[in-house]
DNA sequence: AAAGTAAGTTACATAAAGTAAGTAATGGGA
DNA sequence: TCCCATTACTTACTTTATGTAACTTACTTT
């Protein structure tokens, strides 16, 4: 059924970025390492899905999870080289959104 | 609950591209106008979801639907200027996928 | 000691996608 | 002409993904 006439790498990339929240999470971490709770509140995702996505992204080598044994233990998520390399993609999306997406109304 | 600290246009763009199949559909039509059935078989999407997406993308001004009254009527979907302007985004994803996505195994 | 925060997990509810069969319009062949 | 095929969808039903909210564990502050 799934006959990919399309390039498999491209399809994989698309399926990664098409997962809800994934691009937003990466975009957020692009601005520096983040903790679970700050990601949660800054992008408005539920803890359940955030933890699923973080595990998935870690396993795909896009982010890394670091346990920092400070006073109360801090868990920091940051991008790997592979993760940072998605910056141009996110930037292009941002460019496009500035030129073509209307502000204000809900529908376009 | 959804407090967007993030730029609303960017969020809209992301939510568009994060919808399953949307990027793949746009990518396919980038190579020229397509009919319903060719889209369906080339990207392996169900008719139900394809018709939902096409309506949605048309309504968002990204694609246009044309009825061509040839011998048997042909319905052609093509990109609008707004749709074409997503090409750099798709190209960046393709570049990234070539550099960072492994071929072969299912997991990375 | 009680309450709070961080980082999750679990159980249950709803929404989105997949599957498969059905429909309407046209066209071709026996 | 009747029957089957194709295109472009729609409808009904199932499965998967998300959302919501409460709960846990470890540690800290009051």
Short mmCIF file of C-alpha atoms (C1' of nucleotides) in Angstrom, two decimals:
data_model
loop_
_atom_site.label_atom_id
_atom_site.label_comp_id
_atom_site.label_asym_id
_atom_site.label_seq_id
_atom_site.Cartn_x
_atom_site.Cartn_y
_atom_site.Cartn_z
CA UNK A 1 0.00 0.00 0.00
CA UNK A 2 2.70 2.49 1.00
CA UNK A 3 4.60 2.47 -2.25
CA UNK A 4 7.14 5.24 -1.85
CA UNK A 5 8.00 6.57 -5.21
CA UNK A 6 9.33 9.40 -3.09
CA UNK A 7 12.88 9.43 -1.71
CA UNK A 8 12.88 7.50 1.57
CA UNK A 9 15.12 9.96 3.41
CA UNK A 10 12.90 12.83 2.44
CA UNK A 11 9.85 10.90 3.54
CA UNK A 12 11.45 10.16 6.89
CA UNK A 13 12.33 13.82 7.37
CA UNK A 14 8.79 14.84 6.52
CA UNK A 15 7.29 12.29 8.84
CA UNK A 16 9.51 13.55 11.64
CA UNK A 17 8.59 17.18 11.09
CA UNK A 18 4.95 16.33 10.52
CA UNK A 19 4.58 14.91 13.96
CA UNK A 20 2.64 17.35 16.00
CA UNK A 21 4.80 19.49 18.31
CA UNK A 22 8.12 18.18 17.04
CA UNK A 23 9.07 21.25 15.02
CA UNK A 24 7.94 23.54 17.79
CA UNK A 25 10.03 21.66 20.34
CA UNK A 26 13.13 21.79 18.17
CA UNK A 27 12.55 25.45 17.46
CA UNK A 28 12.32 26.20 21.13
CA UNK A 29 15.52 24.33 21.97
CA UNK A 30 17.29 26.14 19.12
CA UNK A 31 17.37 29.16 21.39
CA UNK A 32 19.31 27.23 24.01
CA UNK A 33 18.89 24.27 26.35
CA UNK A 34 15.52 23.89 27.99
CA UNK A 35 14.03 22.03 30.90
CA UNK A 36 10.93 19.90 30.75
CA UNK A 37 8.70 22.38 32.51
CA UNK A 38 9.80 25.40 30.50
CA UNK A 39 9.17 23.56 27.25
CA UNK A 40 5.82 22.53 28.53
CA UNK A 41 4.68 26.00 29.42
CA UNK A 42 6.29 27.82 26.51
CA UNK A 43 4.72 25.72 23.79
CA UNK A 44 1.57 24.63 25.60
CA UNK A 45 2.00 20.89 25.20
CA UNK A 46 0.82 18.27 27.66
CA UNK A 47 3.40 16.51 29.82
CA UNK A 48 2.45 13.19 28.37
CA UNK A 49 3.06 14.08 24.75
CA UNK A 50 6.13 16.16 25.58
CA UNK A 51 7.75 13.22 27.28
CA UNK A 52 6.91 10.98 24.32
CA UNK A 53 8.40 13.48 21.87
CA UNK A 54 11.53 14.07 23.88
CA UNK A 55 12.20 10.34 24.09
CA UNK A 56 11.58 9.98 20.39
CA UNK A 57 13.81 12.91 19.45
CA UNK A 58 16.54 11.67 21.74
CA UNK A 59 16.38 8.23 20.24
CA UNK A 60 16.62 9.78 16.76
CA UNK A 61 19.74 11.67 17.81
CA UNK A 62 18.23 15.11 17.47
CA UNK A 63 18.28 16.16 21.09
CA UNK A 64 20.26 15.07 24.11
CA UNK A 65 19.08 14.76 27.69
CA UNK A 66 21.48 15.78 30.41
CA UNK A 67 21.06 15.31 34.11
CA UNK A 68 22.78 18.14 35.92
CA UNK A 69 23.34 17.27 39.59
CA UNK A 70 22.86 20.80 40.90
CA UNK A 71 21.12 21.59 44.17
CA UNK A 72 17.80 20.15 42.99
CA UNK A 73 18.63 17.97 40.03
CA UNK A 74 18.08 19.71 36.70
CA UNK A 75 17.31 17.90 33.50
CA UNK A 76 18.32 19.81 30.43
CA UNK A 77 17.42 19.10 26.86
CA UNK A 78 19.66 20.46 24.13
CA UNK A 79 20.18 19.87 20.44
CA UNK A 80 22.79 17.61 18.96
CA UNK A 81 24.61 18.59 15.79
CA UNK A 82 21.91 16.81 13.84
CA UNK A 83 19.33 18.81 15.71
CA UNK A 84 21.03 22.15 15.11
CA UNK A 85 21.26 21.35 11.44
CA UNK A 86 17.50 21.73 11.26
CA UNK A 87 17.84 25.44 11.91
CA UNK A 88 17.72 26.43 8.20
CA UNK A 89 14.52 24.47 7.82
CA UNK A 90 12.86 26.26 10.71
CA UNK A 91 14.20 29.59 9.46
CA UNK A 92 12.66 29.00 6.04
CA UNK A 93 9.35 28.21 7.64
CA UNK A 94 9.62 31.40 9.63
CA UNK A 95 10.41 33.41 6.50
CA UNK A 96 7.48 31.93 4.69
CA UNK A 97 5.18 32.58 7.60
CA UNK A 98 6.23 36.24 7.69
CA UNK A 99 5.48 36.71 4.01
CA UNK A 100 2.39 34.61 3.60
CA UNK A 101 0.57 33.89 6.81
CA UNK A 102 -1.93 36.45 7.91
CA UNK A 103 -2.08 37.59 11.42
CA UNK A 104 -5.35 38.08 13.18
CA UNK A 105 -8.24 36.02 11.91
CA UNK A 106 -8.46 32.32 12.52
CA UNK A 107 -9.06 31.29 8.94
CA UNK A 108 -7.16 32.15 5.77
CA UNK B 1 -4.10 26.97 28.16
CA UNK B 2 -2.51 27.57 24.76
CA UNK B 3 -0.47 30.61 25.65
CA UNK B 4 1.51 31.37 22.53
CA UNK B 5 4.67 33.08 23.51
CA UNK B 6 5.65 32.08 20.00
CA UNK B 7 4.94 34.23 16.94
CA UNK B 8 1.41 33.44 15.77
CA UNK B 9 2.27 33.38 12.06
CA UNK B 10 5.08 30.96 12.69
CA UNK B 11 2.79 28.79 14.76
CA UNK B 12 0.20 28.76 12.00
CA UNK B 13 2.82 27.79 9.45
CA UNK B 14 4.05 25.01 11.67
CA UNK B 15 0.59 23.72 12.34
CA UNK B 16 -0.08 23.65 8.60
CA UNK B 17 3.11 21.78 7.80
CA UNK B 18 2.73 19.51 10.79
CA UNK B 19 -0.52 18.13 9.54
CA UNK B 20 0.12 14.68 8.29
CA UNK B 21 0.43 14.46 4.47
CA UNK B 22 0.25 18.19 3.85
CA UNK B 23 3.94 18.70 3.10
CA UNK B 24 4.03 15.59 0.96
CA UNK B 25 1.03 16.76 -1.06
CA UNK B 26 2.54 20.19 -1.65
CA UNK B 27 5.85 18.63 -2.57
CA UNK B 28 4.18 16.41 -5.11
CA UNK B 29 2.28 19.26 -6.72
CA UNK B 30 5.50 21.31 -6.88
CA UNK B 31 6.51 19.11 -9.78
CA UNK B 32 3.42 20.15 -11.71
CA UNK B 33 -0.37 19.83 -11.57
CA UNK B 34 -1.73 16.54 -10.33
CA UNK B 35 -5.02 14.72 -10.36
CA UNK B 36 -6.67 13.17 -7.37
CA UNK B 37 -5.83 9.61 -8.25
CA UNK B 38 -2.19 10.26 -9.09
CA UNK B 39 -1.67 12.04 -5.80
CA UNK B 40 -3.36 9.19 -4.04
CA UNK B 41 -1.18 6.52 -5.52
CA UNK B 42 2.07 8.47 -5.54
CA UNK B 43 2.03 9.35 -1.88
CA UNK B 44 -0.01 6.44 -0.54
CA UNK B 45 -2.71 8.43 1.19
CA UNK B 46 -6.31 7.35 1.57
CA UNK B 47 -8.96 9.05 -0.55
CA UNK B 48 -10.72 10.25 2.53
CA UNK B 49 -7.79 12.13 4.02
CA UNK B 50 -6.60 13.34 0.62
CA UNK B 51 -9.93 14.94 -0.08
CA UNK B 52 -9.92 16.56 3.35
CA UNK B 53 -6.42 17.94 2.82
CA UNK B 54 -7.10 19.22 -0.67
CA UNK B 55 -10.15 21.11 0.54
CA UNK B 56 -8.20 22.51 3.43
CA UNK B 57 -5.25 23.58 1.28
CA UNK B 58 -7.57 25.12 -1.29
CA UNK B 59 -9.37 27.03 1.40
CA UNK B 60 -6.04 28.28 2.73
CA UNK B 61 -5.09 29.52 -0.74
CA UNK B 62 -2.21 27.13 -1.22
CA UNK B 63 -3.59 25.04 -4.04
CA UNK B 64 -6.25 25.59 -6.66
CA UNK B 65 -8.68 23.07 -8.05
CA UNK B 66 -9.50 23.23 -11.75
CA UNK B 67 -12.13 21.31 -13.60
CA UNK B 68 -10.96 20.69 -17.13
CA UNK B 69 -13.85 19.69 -19.40
CA UNK B 70 -11.84 17.33 -21.58
CA UNK B 71 -13.24 14.10 -22.93
CA UNK B 72 -13.79 12.64 -19.49
CA UNK B 73 -13.70 15.55 -17.08
CA UNK B 74 -10.31 16.00 -15.45
CA UNK B 75 -9.81 17.65 -12.11
CA UNK B 76 -6.40 19.15 -11.69
CA UNK B 77 -4.80 20.45 -8.55
CA UNK B 78 -2.02 23.00 -8.85
CA UNK B 79 -0.21 25.40 -6.56
CA UNK B 80 -1.02 29.04 -6.15
CA UNK B 81 1.75 31.61 -5.71
CA UNK B 82 1.44 31.09 -1.98
CA UNK B 83 1.83 27.38 -2.50
CA UNK B 84 4.87 27.73 -4.75
CA UNK B 85 6.48 29.95 -2.20
CA UNK B 86 6.82 26.93 0.05
CA UNK B 87 9.35 25.43 -2.30
CA UNK B 88 12.40 26.71 -0.36
CA UNK B 89 11.01 25.12 2.79
CA UNK B 90 10.61 21.75 1.12
CA UNK B 91 14.03 22.10 -0.48
CA UNK B 92 15.62 22.73 2.91
CA UNK B 93 13.94 19.66 4.31
CA UNK B 94 15.24 17.68 1.36
CA UNK B 95 18.77 18.99 1.90
CA UNK B 96 18.63 18.11 5.55
CA UNK B 97 17.31 14.66 4.82
CA UNK B 98 20.15 14.01 2.38
CA UNK B 99 22.76 14.97 4.93
CA UNK B 100 21.29 13.54 8.09
CA UNK B 101 18.71 10.87 7.51
CA UNK B 102 19.99 7.37 7.14
CA UNK B 103 18.72 5.16 4.47
CA UNK B 104 17.91 1.54 5.08
CA UNK B 105 17.04 0.72 8.68
CA UNK B 106 13.75 1.71 10.17
CA UNK B 107 15.16 3.32 13.28
CA UNK B 108 17.86 5.93 13.72
"C1'" DA C 1 5.48 18.16 59.17
"C1'" DA C 2 2.94 20.18 55.30
"C1'" DA C 3 3.12 22.06 51.04
"C1'" DG C 4 5.53 23.06 46.70
"C1'" DT C 5 8.33 22.16 42.51
"C1'" DA C 6 10.37 19.24 38.82
"C1'" DA C 7 9.99 15.42 35.90
"C1'" DG C 8 7.49 12.24 34.63
"C1'" DT C 9 3.68 8.25 34.38
"C1'" DT C 10 -1.04 6.29 34.28
"C1'" DA C 11 -5.89 5.94 33.19
"C1'" DC C 12 -9.57 7.53 30.75
"C1'" DA C 13 -11.93 10.66 26.90
"C1'" DT C 14 -11.90 12.73 22.44
"C1'" DA C 15 -10.16 13.72 17.92
"C1'" DA C 16 -7.74 12.41 13.80
"C1'" DA C 17 -6.36 8.79 10.44
"C1'" DG C 18 -6.87 4.33 8.29
"C1'" DT C 19 -9.90 0.78 5.88
"C1'" DA C 20 -13.16 -0.58 3.06
"C1'" DA C 21 -17.32 -0.30 0.80
"C1'" DG C 22 -20.56 2.79 -1.69
"C1'" DT C 23 -22.02 6.54 -5.06
"C1'" DA C 24 -22.43 9.34 -9.32
"C1'" DA C 25 -20.78 10.47 -13.83
"C1'" DT C 26 -18.68 9.09 -17.92
"C1'" DG C 27 -16.70 5.62 -21.35
"C1'" DG C 28 -15.67 1.28 -23.64
"C1'" DG C 29 -16.55 -3.36 -24.98
"C1'" DA C 30 -19.36 -7.86 -25.84
"C1'" DT D 1 -27.76 -1.95 -24.69
"C1'" DC D 2 -26.20 -3.89 -20.53
"C1'" DC D 3 -22.17 -4.60 -17.83
"C1'" DC D 4 -17.78 -3.46 -16.17
"C1'" DA D 5 -14.10 0.06 -15.41
"C1'" DT D 6 -12.34 4.57 -14.00
"C1'" DT D 7 -12.32 9.01 -11.59
"C1'" DA D 8 -13.41 11.69 -7.78
"C1'" DC D 9 -15.26 11.49 -3.97
"C1'" DT D 10 -18.35 10.26 0.52
"C1'" DT D 11 -19.92 7.36 4.40
"C1'" DA D 12 -19.60 4.08 8.18
"C1'" DC D 13 -16.71 1.88 11.21
"C1'" DT D 14 -12.01 0.77 13.49
"C1'" DT D 15 -7.55 2.01 15.19
"C1'" DT D 16 -4.21 5.28 16.63
"C1'" DA D 17 -2.83 9.67 18.39
"C1'" DT D 18 -3.70 13.55 21.50
"C1'" DG D 19 -5.65 15.83 25.35
"C1'" DT D 20 -6.96 16.08 30.39
"C1'" DA D 21 -6.28 15.39 34.79
"C1'" DA D 22 -4.84 13.01 38.67
"C1'" DC D 23 -0.87 10.48 40.71
"C1'" DT D 24 4.18 9.35 41.86
"C1'" DT D 25 8.92 10.11 43.49
"C1'" DA D 26 12.51 12.90 44.99
"C1'" DC D 27 13.88 16.93 46.95
"C1'" DT D 28 13.08 21.78 49.16
"C1'" DT D 29 11.11 25.49 51.31
"C1'" DT D 30 8.07 27.31 55.16
#
